[in-house]
mmCIF file of C-alpha atoms and ligand atoms in Angstrom:
data_model
loop_
_atom_site.group_PDB
_atom_site.id
_atom_site.type_symbol
_atom_site.label_atom_id
_atom_site.label_comp_id
_atom_site.label_asym_id
_atom_site.label_seq_id
_atom_site.Cartn_x
_atom_site.Cartn_y
_atom_site.Cartn_z
ATOM 1 C CA MET A 29 -197.752 -27.325 -53.164
ATOM 2 C CA ILE A 30 -200.003 -30.108 -54.423
ATOM 3 C CA CYS A 31 -203.578 -28.948 -54.851
ATOM 4 C CA LYS A 32 -206.611 -29.854 -56.970
ATOM 5 C CA GLY A 33 -205.658 -27.199 -59.473
ATOM 6 C CA THR A 34 -202.401 -28.957 -60.313
ATOM 7 C CA ASN A 35 -204.005 -32.344 -61.047
ATOM 8 C CA THR A 36 -203.395 -33.054 -64.726
ATOM 9 C CA SER A 37 -204.664 -35.809 -67.023
ATOM 10 C CA ILE A 38 -201.607 -37.309 -68.755
ATOM 11 C CA ALA A 39 -203.348 -40.198 -70.558
ATOM 12 C CA GLU A 40 -206.865 -41.593 -70.597
ATOM 13 C CA GLY A 41 -207.706 -42.270 -66.956
ATOM 14 C CA ILE A 42 -204.256 -41.391 -65.629
ATOM 15 C CA ILE A 43 -203.801 -38.287 -63.509
ATOM 16 C CA ARG A 44 -200.564 -36.758 -62.375
ATOM 17 C CA MET A 45 -200.759 -35.175 -58.928
ATOM 18 C CA GLY A 46 -197.760 -32.962 -58.423
ATOM 19 C CA GLY A 47 -196.325 -29.798 -57.034
ATOM 20 C CA ASP A 48 -193.245 -27.671 -56.578
ATOM 21 C CA ASP A 49 -191.247 -26.997 -53.440
ATOM 22 C CA ARG A 50 -189.502 -23.663 -53.917
ATOM 23 C CA ARG A 51 -188.972 -23.027 -50.214
ATOM 24 C CA SER A 52 -186.752 -25.820 -48.832
ATOM 25 C CA PRO A 53 -183.095 -24.779 -49.161
ATOM 26 C CA ILE A 54 -181.673 -28.300 -49.109
ATOM 27 C CA PHE A 55 -182.672 -31.808 -50.163
ATOM 28 C CA GLU A 56 -182.033 -34.826 -47.913
ATOM 29 C CA GLY A 57 -180.594 -32.354 -45.396
ATOM 30 C CA GLU A 58 -177.494 -32.123 -47.561
ATOM 31 C CA ILE A 59 -177.873 -31.031 -51.190
ATOM 32 C CA PRO A 60 -178.725 -27.397 -52.003
ATOM 33 C CA ILE A 61 -181.730 -26.964 -54.287
ATOM 34 C CA PRO A 62 -181.696 -23.254 -55.197
ATOM 35 C CA GLU A 63 -184.023 -23.922 -58.141
ATOM 36 C CA GLY A 64 -186.442 -25.928 -55.980
ATOM 37 C CA VAL A 65 -187.669 -29.467 -56.636
ATOM 38 C CA SER A 66 -190.916 -31.034 -57.774
ATOM 39 C CA TYR A 67 -192.825 -34.126 -56.670
ATOM 40 C CA ASN A 68 -195.211 -36.371 -58.600
ATOM 41 C CA SER A 69 -197.623 -39.105 -57.676
ATOM 42 C CA TYR A 70 -200.071 -40.788 -60.034
ATOM 43 C CA VAL A 71 -203.658 -42.054 -60.046
ATOM 44 C CA ILE A 72 -204.953 -44.627 -62.531
ATOM 45 C CA LEU A 73 -208.707 -44.944 -63.039
ATOM 46 C CA ASP A 74 -209.578 -48.287 -64.632
ATOM 47 C CA GLU A 75 -211.918 -51.051 -63.499
ATOM 48 C CA LYS A 76 -209.654 -50.860 -60.468
ATOM 49 C CA THR A 77 -208.246 -47.617 -59.141
ATOM 50 C CA VAL A 78 -204.591 -47.181 -58.249
ATOM 51 C CA LEU A 79 -202.462 -44.593 -56.487
ATOM 52 C CA LEU A 80 -198.718 -44.719 -57.114
ATOM 53 C CA ASP A 81 -196.781 -43.097 -54.247
ATOM 54 C CA THR A 82 -197.494 -39.847 -52.407
ATOM 55 C CA CYS A 83 -195.197 -36.851 -51.894
ATOM 56 C CA ASP A 84 -192.855 -34.959 -49.585
ATOM 57 C CA GLU A 85 -194.118 -33.168 -46.492
ATOM 58 C CA SER A 86 -193.101 -29.835 -48.032
ATOM 59 C CA VAL A 87 -195.855 -30.105 -50.672
ATOM 60 C CA SER A 88 -198.362 -32.304 -48.816
ATOM 61 C CA HIS A 89 -200.723 -29.580 -47.602
ATOM 62 C CA GLY A 90 -203.501 -30.216 -50.138
ATOM 63 C CA TYR A 91 -202.589 -33.774 -51.016
ATOM 64 C CA MET A 92 -205.620 -35.647 -49.658
ATOM 65 C CA SER A 93 -208.184 -33.345 -51.213
ATOM 66 C CA SER A 94 -206.256 -33.571 -54.491
ATOM 67 C CA LEU A 95 -206.377 -37.366 -54.252
ATOM 68 C CA GLU A 96 -210.120 -37.267 -53.623
ATOM 69 C CA ASP A 97 -210.490 -35.049 -56.677
ATOM 70 C CA ALA A 98 -208.303 -37.330 -58.829
ATOM 71 C CA LEU A 99 -210.348 -40.371 -57.808
ATOM 72 C CA SER A 100 -213.550 -38.596 -58.962
ATOM 73 C CA GLY A 101 -215.598 -39.971 -56.106
ATOM 74 C CA ARG A 102 -214.379 -43.543 -56.472
ATOM 75 C CA ASP A 103 -212.791 -45.597 -53.719
ATOM 76 C CA LEU A 104 -209.131 -46.614 -53.892
ATOM 77 C CA ASP A 105 -208.420 -50.264 -54.740
ATOM 78 C CA TYR A 106 -204.604 -50.362 -54.844
ATOM 79 C CA PHE A 107 -201.970 -48.168 -53.270
ATOM 80 C CA VAL A 108 -198.594 -48.873 -54.867
ATOM 81 C CA ILE A 109 -195.530 -47.827 -52.871
ATOM 82 C CA SER A 110 -192.587 -47.804 -55.271
ATOM 83 C CA HIS A 111 -190.054 -46.238 -52.938
ATOM 84 C CA MET A 112 -190.034 -45.793 -49.168
ATOM 85 C CA GLU A 113 -187.876 -42.658 -48.968
ATOM 86 C CA PRO A 114 -189.923 -40.105 -47.032
ATOM 87 C CA ASP A 115 -189.845 -37.551 -49.870
ATOM 88 C CA HIS A 116 -192.535 -39.741 -51.455
ATOM 89 C CA GLY A 117 -194.189 -41.024 -48.332
ATOM 90 C CA ALA A 118 -195.471 -38.055 -46.328
ATOM 91 C CA ALA A 119 -199.124 -38.963 -46.983
ATOM 92 C CA ILE A 120 -198.842 -42.762 -46.736
ATOM 93 C CA GLY A 121 -200.448 -42.837 -43.285
ATOM 94 C CA ASP A 122 -203.269 -40.497 -44.339
ATOM 95 C CA VAL A 123 -203.978 -42.555 -47.466
ATOM 96 C CA ILE A 124 -204.159 -45.796 -45.486
ATOM 97 C CA ARG A 125 -206.390 -44.235 -42.823
ATOM 98 C CA ASN A 126 -208.714 -42.610 -45.368
ATOM 99 C CA TYR A 127 -208.890 -45.602 -47.710
ATOM 100 C CA PRO A 128 -208.797 -48.603 -45.345
ATOM 101 C CA GLU A 129 -210.120 -50.950 -48.033
ATOM 102 C CA ALA A 130 -207.207 -50.220 -50.387
ATOM 103 C CA THR A 131 -204.674 -53.011 -50.835
ATOM 104 C CA VAL A 132 -201.120 -51.763 -50.294
ATOM 105 C CA VAL A 133 -198.817 -53.069 -53.035
ATOM 106 C CA ALA A 134 -195.043 -53.049 -52.530
ATOM 107 C CA SER A 135 -191.913 -55.166 -52.500
ATOM 108 C CA GLY A 136 -191.217 -57.284 -49.442
ATOM 109 C CA LEU A 137 -188.400 -54.979 -48.428
ATOM 110 C CA ALA A 138 -190.642 -51.924 -48.753
ATOM 111 C CA PHE A 139 -193.115 -53.565 -46.364
ATOM 112 C CA GLU A 140 -190.286 -54.148 -43.881
ATOM 113 C CA MET A 141 -189.382 -50.463 -44.101
ATOM 114 C CA LEU A 142 -193.035 -49.429 -43.876
ATOM 115 C CA ALA A 143 -193.338 -51.349 -40.596
ATOM 116 C CA ASN A 144 -190.795 -48.901 -39.135
ATOM 117 C CA PHE A 145 -193.423 -46.188 -39.503
ATOM 118 C CA LEU A 146 -196.879 -47.770 -39.212
ATOM 119 C CA GLU A 147 -198.876 -50.985 -39.069
ATOM 120 C CA ILE A 148 -200.603 -52.354 -42.148
ATOM 121 C CA ASN A 149 -203.571 -54.710 -41.967
ATOM 122 C CA PRO A 150 -201.985 -58.029 -43.078
ATOM 123 C CA GLU A 151 -205.060 -58.738 -45.202
ATOM 124 C CA LYS A 152 -204.464 -55.524 -47.121
ATOM 125 C CA ARG A 153 -200.869 -56.266 -48.125
ATOM 126 C CA LEU A 154 -199.847 -57.508 -51.535
ATOM 127 C CA VAL A 155 -196.151 -58.305 -51.838
ATOM 128 C CA VAL A 156 -194.957 -58.122 -55.440
ATOM 129 C CA GLU A 157 -191.677 -59.044 -57.095
ATOM 130 C CA ASP A 158 -189.851 -58.393 -60.313
ATOM 131 C CA GLY A 159 -192.225 -59.429 -63.108
ATOM 132 C CA THR A 160 -195.418 -59.579 -61.024
ATOM 133 C CA VAL A 161 -198.408 -58.317 -63.038
ATOM 134 C CA LEU A 162 -201.282 -56.435 -61.418
ATOM 135 C CA GLU A 163 -204.418 -56.510 -63.580
ATOM 136 C CA LEU A 164 -206.496 -53.353 -63.420
ATOM 137 C CA GLY A 165 -209.067 -53.914 -66.210
ATOM 138 C CA LYS A 166 -208.020 -52.498 -69.565
ATOM 139 C CA ARG A 167 -204.587 -51.776 -68.160
ATOM 140 C CA SER A 168 -202.097 -53.745 -66.126
ATOM 141 C CA LEU A 169 -198.939 -52.880 -64.222
ATOM 142 C CA THR A 170 -195.836 -55.042 -64.446
ATOM 143 C CA PHE A 171 -193.404 -54.442 -61.626
ATOM 144 C CA ILE A 172 -189.690 -54.072 -62.337
ATOM 145 C CA SER A 173 -187.263 -54.376 -59.464
ATOM 146 C CA ALA A 174 -184.976 -51.334 -59.449
ATOM 147 C CA SER A 175 -182.912 -52.135 -56.398
ATOM 148 C CA MET A 176 -180.555 -49.282 -55.384
ATOM 149 C CA VAL A 177 -182.160 -46.840 -57.806
ATOM 150 C CA HIS A 178 -182.262 -45.272 -55.309
ATOM 151 C CA TRP A 179 -182.888 -47.565 -52.318
ATOM 152 C CA PRO A 180 -182.962 -51.389 -52.224
ATOM 153 C CA GLU A 181 -186.762 -51.732 -52.072
ATOM 154 C CA VAL A 182 -187.482 -49.663 -55.185
ATOM 155 C CA MET A 183 -189.746 -50.961 -57.910
ATOM 156 C CA MET A 184 -190.704 -49.325 -61.158
ATOM 157 C CA SER A 185 -194.040 -50.135 -62.825
ATOM 158 C CA TYR A 186 -194.669 -50.606 -66.530
ATOM 159 C CA GLU A 187 -198.131 -50.023 -67.999
ATOM 160 C CA SER A 188 -198.263 -51.868 -71.328
ATOM 161 C CA LYS A 189 -201.404 -50.405 -72.977
ATOM 162 C CA ASP A 190 -199.838 -46.964 -73.447
ATOM 163 C CA GLY A 191 -196.224 -47.969 -72.830
ATOM 164 C CA ILE A 192 -195.843 -45.919 -69.645
ATOM 165 C CA LEU A 193 -192.888 -46.464 -67.337
ATOM 166 C CA PHE A 194 -193.475 -45.202 -63.803
ATOM 167 C CA SER A 195 -189.760 -44.831 -63.125
ATOM 168 C CA ALA A 196 -189.630 -43.868 -59.413
ATOM 169 C CA ASP A 197 -186.566 -41.645 -58.786
ATOM 170 C CA ALA A 198 -184.979 -42.457 -62.158
ATOM 171 C CA PHE A 199 -185.158 -39.765 -64.850
ATOM 172 C CA GLY A 200 -185.983 -37.145 -62.230
ATOM 173 C CA THR A 201 -184.424 -33.745 -61.783
ATOM 174 C CA PHE A 202 -184.056 -30.938 -59.306
ATOM 175 C CA GLY A 203 -185.815 -27.721 -60.218
ATOM 176 C CA ALA A 204 -189.379 -26.471 -59.796
ATOM 177 C CA LEU A 205 -191.510 -26.908 -62.921
ATOM 178 C CA ASP A 206 -193.514 -23.667 -62.758
ATOM 179 C CA GLY A 207 -196.744 -25.226 -63.976
ATOM 180 C CA ALA A 208 -195.212 -27.492 -66.588
ATOM 181 C CA VAL A 209 -196.075 -31.180 -66.446
ATOM 182 C CA PHE A 210 -194.277 -32.448 -69.560
ATOM 183 C CA ALA A 211 -190.608 -32.036 -70.495
ATOM 184 C CA ASP A 212 -191.605 -30.682 -73.908
ATOM 185 C CA GLN A 213 -193.195 -27.690 -72.160
ATOM 186 C CA LEU A 214 -189.767 -26.716 -70.841
ATOM 187 C CA ASP A 215 -186.354 -25.739 -72.151
ATOM 188 C CA PHE A 216 -185.084 -28.962 -70.571
ATOM 189 C CA ASP A 217 -181.656 -29.029 -72.205
ATOM 190 C CA GLY A 218 -181.053 -25.334 -71.566
ATOM 191 C CA LYS A 219 -182.531 -24.946 -68.108
ATOM 192 C CA TYR A 220 -182.851 -28.352 -66.441
ATOM 193 C CA MET A 221 -180.126 -30.680 -67.737
ATOM 194 C CA ASP A 222 -177.488 -29.374 -65.338
ATOM 195 C CA GLU A 223 -179.838 -29.931 -62.414
ATOM 196 C CA ALA A 224 -180.867 -33.355 -63.769
ATOM 197 C CA ARG A 225 -177.184 -34.291 -63.849
ATOM 198 C CA ARG A 226 -176.618 -32.944 -60.326
ATOM 199 C CA TYR A 227 -179.692 -34.884 -59.169
ATOM 200 C CA TYR A 228 -178.539 -38.155 -60.777
ATOM 201 C CA THR A 229 -174.894 -37.948 -59.770
ATOM 202 C CA ASN A 230 -175.592 -37.043 -56.155
ATOM 203 C CA ILE A 231 -178.556 -39.379 -55.655
ATOM 204 C CA VAL A 232 -177.664 -42.561 -57.536
ATOM 205 C CA GLY A 233 -174.264 -41.733 -59.031
ATOM 206 C CA LYS A 234 -172.599 -44.453 -56.993
ATOM 207 C CA TYR A 235 -175.066 -47.110 -58.181
ATOM 208 C CA GLY A 236 -174.042 -47.118 -61.842
ATOM 209 C CA ALA A 237 -174.122 -50.906 -62.145
ATOM 210 C CA GLN A 238 -177.642 -51.071 -60.738
ATOM 211 C CA VAL A 239 -178.830 -48.245 -63.012
ATOM 212 C CA ARG A 240 -177.392 -50.130 -66.013
ATOM 213 C CA LYS A 241 -179.261 -53.259 -64.940
ATOM 214 C CA VAL A 242 -182.575 -51.415 -64.872
ATOM 215 C CA LEU A 243 -181.831 -49.693 -68.198
ATOM 216 C CA ASP A 244 -181.176 -53.109 -69.731
ATOM 217 C CA LYS A 245 -184.381 -54.544 -68.277
ATOM 218 C CA SER A 246 -186.575 -51.636 -69.344
ATOM 219 C CA GLY A 247 -184.926 -51.672 -72.777
ATOM 220 C CA SER A 248 -186.817 -54.869 -73.558
ATOM 221 C CA VAL A 249 -190.232 -53.136 -73.549
ATOM 222 C CA GLU A 250 -191.574 -50.302 -75.680
ATOM 223 C CA ILE A 251 -191.619 -47.116 -73.634
ATOM 224 C CA LYS A 252 -193.657 -44.177 -74.910
ATOM 225 C CA MET A 253 -193.905 -42.177 -71.714
ATOM 226 C CA ILE A 254 -191.697 -41.909 -68.624
ATOM 227 C CA CYS A 255 -193.325 -40.783 -65.398
ATOM 228 C CA PRO A 256 -190.754 -40.068 -62.654
ATOM 229 C CA LEU A 257 -191.414 -39.090 -59.051
ATOM 230 C CA HIS A 258 -189.492 -35.810 -59.550
ATOM 231 C CA GLY A 259 -189.402 -33.529 -62.556
ATOM 232 C CA PRO A 260 -191.365 -33.461 -65.765
ATOM 233 C CA ILE A 261 -193.040 -36.373 -67.524
ATOM 234 C CA TRP A 262 -191.491 -37.447 -70.823
ATOM 235 C CA ARG A 263 -194.000 -38.223 -73.592
ATOM 236 C CA GLY A 264 -191.319 -38.745 -76.240
ATOM 237 C CA GLY A 265 -188.013 -37.172 -77.148
ATOM 238 C CA PHE A 266 -186.235 -38.786 -74.223
ATOM 239 C CA GLY A 267 -183.510 -40.517 -76.254
ATOM 240 C CA GLU A 268 -180.864 -37.940 -75.387
ATOM 241 C CA PHE A 269 -181.749 -38.049 -71.691
ATOM 242 C CA VAL A 270 -181.615 -41.850 -71.649
ATOM 243 C CA GLY A 271 -178.272 -41.563 -73.456
ATOM 244 C CA LYS A 272 -176.993 -39.395 -70.587
ATOM 245 C CA TYR A 273 -178.062 -42.121 -68.139
ATOM 246 C CA VAL A 274 -176.106 -44.659 -70.177
ATOM 247 C CA LYS A 275 -172.976 -42.479 -69.960
ATOM 248 C CA TRP A 276 -173.406 -41.548 -66.317
ATOM 249 C CA SER A 277 -174.037 -45.145 -65.246
ATOM 250 C CA GLY A 278 -170.923 -46.224 -67.169
ATOM 251 C CA TYR A 279 -168.821 -43.410 -65.643
ATOM 252 C CA GLU A 280 -168.054 -42.185 -69.132
ATOM 253 C CA PRO A 281 -167.594 -38.403 -69.501
ATOM 254 C CA GLU A 282 -170.148 -36.600 -71.634
ATOM 255 C CA GLU A 283 -167.529 -34.383 -73.224
ATOM 256 C CA ASP A 284 -163.958 -33.158 -73.090
ATOM 257 C CA GLY A 285 -163.600 -30.302 -70.647
ATOM 258 C CA VAL A 286 -162.288 -29.376 -67.220
ATOM 259 C CA VAL A 287 -163.956 -28.785 -63.889
ATOM 260 C CA ILE A 288 -161.725 -26.878 -61.490
ATOM 261 C CA GLY A 289 -162.686 -27.117 -57.828
ATOM 262 C CA TYR A 290 -160.728 -24.928 -55.481
ATOM 263 C CA ALA A 291 -160.614 -23.922 -51.829
ATOM 264 C CA SER A 292 -158.923 -20.622 -51.086
ATOM 265 C CA MET A 293 -158.341 -18.815 -47.788
ATOM 266 C CA TYR A 294 -157.267 -15.377 -49.009
ATOM 267 C CA GLY A 295 -157.674 -15.541 -52.778
ATOM 268 C CA ASN A 296 -154.225 -16.775 -53.831
ATOM 269 C CA THR A 297 -155.295 -20.347 -54.611
ATOM 270 C CA ALA A 298 -158.303 -18.834 -56.384
ATOM 271 C CA ASP A 299 -155.827 -16.824 -58.498
ATOM 272 C CA ALA A 300 -154.097 -20.052 -59.509
ATOM 273 C CA ALA A 301 -157.424 -21.666 -60.413
ATOM 274 C CA ASP A 302 -158.524 -18.667 -62.475
ATOM 275 C CA THR A 303 -155.117 -18.351 -64.146
ATOM 276 C CA LEU A 304 -155.261 -21.988 -65.220
ATOM 277 C CA ALA A 305 -158.874 -21.559 -66.356
ATOM 278 C CA THR A 306 -157.873 -18.585 -68.531
ATOM 279 C CA MET A 307 -154.970 -20.512 -70.017
ATOM 280 C CA LEU A 308 -157.231 -23.477 -70.811
ATOM 281 C CA ARG A 309 -159.921 -21.251 -72.329
ATOM 282 C CA SER A 310 -157.327 -19.672 -74.598
ATOM 283 C CA LYS A 311 -156.713 -23.177 -75.964
ATOM 284 C CA GLY A 312 -160.420 -23.672 -76.663
ATOM 285 C CA VAL A 313 -160.988 -25.977 -73.690
ATOM 286 C CA LYS A 314 -164.380 -25.834 -71.968
ATOM 287 C CA VAL A 315 -163.922 -24.977 -68.256
ATOM 288 C CA VAL A 316 -166.184 -24.709 -65.224
ATOM 289 C CA VAL A 317 -164.774 -23.349 -61.939
ATOM 290 C CA HIS A 318 -166.268 -23.953 -58.485
ATOM 291 C CA ASP A 319 -165.213 -22.189 -55.279
ATOM 292 C CA LEU A 320 -165.726 -25.077 -52.870
ATOM 293 C CA SER A 321 -165.931 -22.748 -49.879
ATOM 294 C CA ARG A 322 -169.072 -21.201 -51.398
ATOM 295 C CA ARG A 323 -170.390 -23.890 -53.692
ATOM 296 C CA HIS A 324 -171.581 -27.245 -52.382
ATOM 297 C CA SER A 325 -169.530 -30.217 -53.523
ATOM 298 C CA SER A 326 -172.607 -31.642 -55.317
ATOM 299 C CA TYR A 327 -171.754 -29.205 -58.143
ATOM 300 C CA LEU A 328 -168.180 -30.521 -58.344
ATOM 301 C CA VAL A 329 -169.432 -34.125 -58.358
ATOM 302 C CA SER A 330 -171.903 -33.295 -61.117
ATOM 303 C CA ASP A 331 -169.301 -31.657 -63.347
ATOM 304 C CA ALA A 332 -166.816 -34.431 -62.576
ATOM 305 C CA PHE A 333 -169.331 -36.824 -64.164
ATOM 306 C CA ARG A 334 -169.779 -34.418 -67.080
ATOM 307 C CA PHE A 335 -166.187 -33.637 -68.017
ATOM 308 C CA SER A 336 -163.086 -35.624 -68.914
ATOM 309 C CA ASN A 337 -160.710 -33.707 -66.574
ATOM 310 C CA ILE A 338 -160.753 -32.557 -62.973
ATOM 311 C CA VAL A 339 -158.396 -30.046 -61.359
ATOM 312 C CA LEU A 340 -158.250 -29.725 -57.573
ATOM 313 C CA ALA A 341 -156.570 -26.691 -56.001
ATOM 314 C CA ALA A 342 -156.264 -26.040 -52.275
ATOM 315 C CA PRO A 343 -154.009 -24.555 -49.618
ATOM 316 C CA THR A 344 -152.437 -26.422 -46.738
ATOM 317 C CA TYR A 345 -154.538 -25.834 -43.628
ATOM 318 C CA ASN A 346 -153.488 -26.656 -40.050
ATOM 319 C CA ASN A 347 -150.847 -28.929 -41.557
ATOM 320 C CA GLY A 348 -153.636 -30.754 -43.352
ATOM 321 C CA LEU A 349 -155.984 -30.169 -46.231
ATOM 322 C CA HIS A 350 -158.392 -27.247 -46.355
ATOM 323 C CA PRO A 351 -161.735 -28.520 -44.954
ATOM 324 C CA ALA A 352 -163.732 -27.455 -48.036
ATOM 325 C CA MET A 353 -161.461 -29.519 -50.295
ATOM 326 C CA SER A 354 -161.432 -32.401 -47.828
ATOM 327 C CA ALA A 355 -165.257 -32.529 -47.854
ATOM 328 C CA ALA A 356 -165.344 -32.283 -51.644
ATOM 329 C CA ILE A 357 -162.971 -35.225 -52.109
ATOM 330 C CA GLU A 358 -164.981 -37.233 -49.586
ATOM 331 C CA ASN A 359 -168.147 -36.543 -51.579
ATOM 332 C CA MET A 360 -166.445 -37.484 -54.862
ATOM 333 C CA GLU A 361 -165.369 -40.745 -53.272
ATOM 334 C CA SER A 362 -168.840 -41.355 -51.877
ATOM 335 C CA MET A 363 -170.473 -40.758 -55.263
ATOM 336 C CA THR A 364 -167.766 -42.929 -56.890
ATOM 337 C CA VAL A 365 -166.323 -40.387 -59.290
ATOM 338 C CA ARG A 366 -163.911 -42.506 -61.316
ATOM 339 C CA ALA A 367 -162.089 -42.962 -64.605
ATOM 340 C CA ARG A 368 -161.161 -39.313 -65.047
ATOM 341 C CA LYS A 369 -157.957 -37.442 -65.758
ATOM 342 C CA TYR A 370 -157.026 -35.173 -62.865
ATOM 343 C CA SER A 371 -154.453 -32.573 -61.888
ATOM 344 C CA ILE A 372 -153.439 -30.997 -58.588
ATOM 345 C CA ILE A 373 -152.472 -27.475 -57.475
ATOM 346 C CA GLY A 374 -151.212 -27.006 -53.922
ATOM 347 C CA ASN A 375 -150.426 -23.888 -51.942
ATOM 348 C CA GLY A 376 -148.894 -23.144 -48.544
ATOM 349 C CA SER A 377 -147.131 -20.275 -46.799
ATOM 350 C CA TRP A 378 -144.241 -22.069 -45.077
ATOM 351 C CA ALA A 379 -144.628 -25.840 -45.583
ATOM 352 C CA PRO A 380 -146.949 -26.544 -48.519
ATOM 353 C CA ARG A 381 -148.242 -30.100 -48.268
ATOM 354 C CA SER A 382 -151.792 -29.880 -49.579
ATOM 355 C CA HIS A 383 -150.709 -31.417 -52.909
ATOM 356 C CA GLU A 384 -149.505 -34.501 -51.037
ATOM 357 C CA PHE A 385 -152.793 -34.790 -49.168
ATOM 358 C CA MET A 386 -154.859 -34.334 -52.345
ATOM 359 C CA CYS A 387 -152.782 -36.957 -54.181
ATOM 360 C CA LYS A 388 -153.202 -39.372 -51.266
ATOM 361 C CA ARG A 389 -156.934 -38.775 -50.902
ATOM 362 C CA THR A 390 -157.657 -39.130 -54.614
ATOM 363 C CA GLU A 391 -156.123 -42.621 -54.527
ATOM 364 C CA ALA A 392 -159.527 -43.676 -53.230
ATOM 365 C CA LEU A 393 -161.054 -42.774 -56.617
ATOM 366 C CA LYS A 394 -160.800 -45.657 -59.085
ATOM 367 C CA ASP A 395 -159.173 -45.651 -62.518
ATOM 368 C CA MET A 396 -157.923 -42.066 -62.279
ATOM 369 C CA THR A 397 -155.007 -40.769 -64.362
ATOM 370 C CA LEU A 398 -152.814 -37.961 -63.082
ATOM 371 C CA VAL A 399 -152.111 -35.354 -65.759
ATOM 372 C CA GLY A 400 -148.967 -33.292 -65.195
ATOM 373 C CA GLU A 401 -146.910 -32.922 -62.054
ATOM 374 C CA PRO A 402 -148.743 -31.271 -59.148
ATOM 375 C CA VAL A 403 -148.133 -27.522 -59.279
ATOM 376 C CA VAL A 404 -146.981 -26.308 -55.871
ATOM 377 C CA PHE A 405 -146.446 -22.664 -54.947
ATOM 378 C CA LYS A 406 -145.858 -20.616 -51.830
ATOM 379 C CA SER A 407 -148.485 -18.061 -50.817
ATOM 380 C CA SER A 408 -148.938 -16.208 -54.110
ATOM 381 C CA LEU A 409 -148.241 -16.862 -57.780
ATOM 382 C CA LYS A 410 -144.869 -15.770 -59.116
ATOM 383 C CA ASP A 411 -143.752 -15.835 -62.743
ATOM 384 C CA GLU A 412 -142.211 -19.274 -62.361
ATOM 385 C CA ASP A 413 -145.495 -20.574 -60.918
ATOM 386 C CA ARG A 414 -147.413 -19.137 -63.867
ATOM 387 C CA GLU A 415 -144.990 -20.971 -66.130
ATOM 388 C CA LYS A 416 -145.762 -24.214 -64.303
ATOM 389 C CA LEU A 417 -149.474 -23.537 -64.727
ATOM 390 C CA ALA A 418 -148.976 -22.837 -68.431
ATOM 391 C CA HIS A 419 -147.178 -26.156 -68.752
ATOM 392 C CA LEU A 420 -150.014 -27.880 -66.873
ATOM 393 C CA ALA A 421 -152.555 -26.244 -69.216
ATOM 394 C CA ASP A 422 -150.587 -27.649 -72.163
ATOM 395 C CA GLU A 423 -150.623 -31.125 -70.660
ATOM 396 C CA ILE A 424 -154.334 -31.002 -69.816
ATOM 397 C CA ALA A 425 -155.198 -29.837 -73.331
ATOM 398 C CA ALA A 426 -152.942 -32.547 -74.785
ATOM 399 C CA SER A 427 -154.681 -35.167 -72.634
ATOM 400 C CA MET A 428 -157.913 -34.437 -74.498
ATOM 401 C CA GLY A 429 -156.294 -34.026 -77.900
ATOM 402 C CA GLU A 430 -156.542 -30.212 -77.905
ATOM 403 C CA ALA A 431 -152.827 -29.401 -77.997
HETATM 404 FE FE1 LIG B 26 -187.051 -39.012 -54.387
HETATM 405 FE FE2 LIG B 26 -185.053 -41.552 -53.306
HETATM 406 O O1 LIG B 26 -186.439 -40.330 -53.215
#
């Protein structure tokens, strides 16, 4: 919930308005958020006043009174809309109705999208482009086009006096912040990095080239603070996090290791996955295992970006591929998982074919390298199947230089 009590001064004359949503089970109607999610918008008080974005409906209850409080009795001069996705736009209509004299500032494409929802007084529109500077008094905002990070209309804003990058969705994370505003108030690496990776890979993972472009552009200015629309504000110490963005946007694994995603009807394919995991662990290989029937494929996608190797294990189902595995591969394709080593385990009771379907479906992923022959077994693991898994474990470990 966003309320007056959560307004926080983050620099002279800059207030973060933000709140946590711990109640919604899923984000974008698709991605589970068991740790919640947070939303930020920002007010700048200079000779001119500015609001950057609003929030999601889930936290909008006290938004307008919080905005009034943040403005300290002043009127609103500029309302910057960085991103038109509704998780930042629930209060756009209320802001425009309550502050009719405010000039709405956005990219041309954002105005086209805005027209799908409401009418804006043409005299109160200011279309800005990459490089446009908005003078506020002591401060100014320079707009940076960040097309496809996460939608095509997105713009970041750079405030040069204090070196603040208002980064829209970039550098955000899933996870409620529990009163924290800054990343250095949290155990970010220990508690949030996994969710930051899952957020990135499932929101903009497929737009690596566009993320790289924005990283290159923003690399030409001195950034001292990063203010995203989700997650904590970074007031330093963000080198490692930016480094993750460089790797993720280049589809480069963070580390050697294996994510095993399996679908299992009666536990036998799960046995194969766990047997392989145990064999790999005994060789010192880092392993994460996801039961795709219980765990949303966003976790598999996230760990596929993290690790060098992927193992997919599934039974044949109605002479096709188990639906949980089918959905997971579709999501990996959609999020453009690529350039990984992968291995396949197939199961079936009378005519095992799931390995064929998994091999065929993974052809849609680019620059993938098959490690080992697919391991195929009937119904339950026998000694000869365990031997094949042991051989596969050897080959996977060898593929990352751990043999
Ligand atoms: Fe947080 Fe793309 O919206």
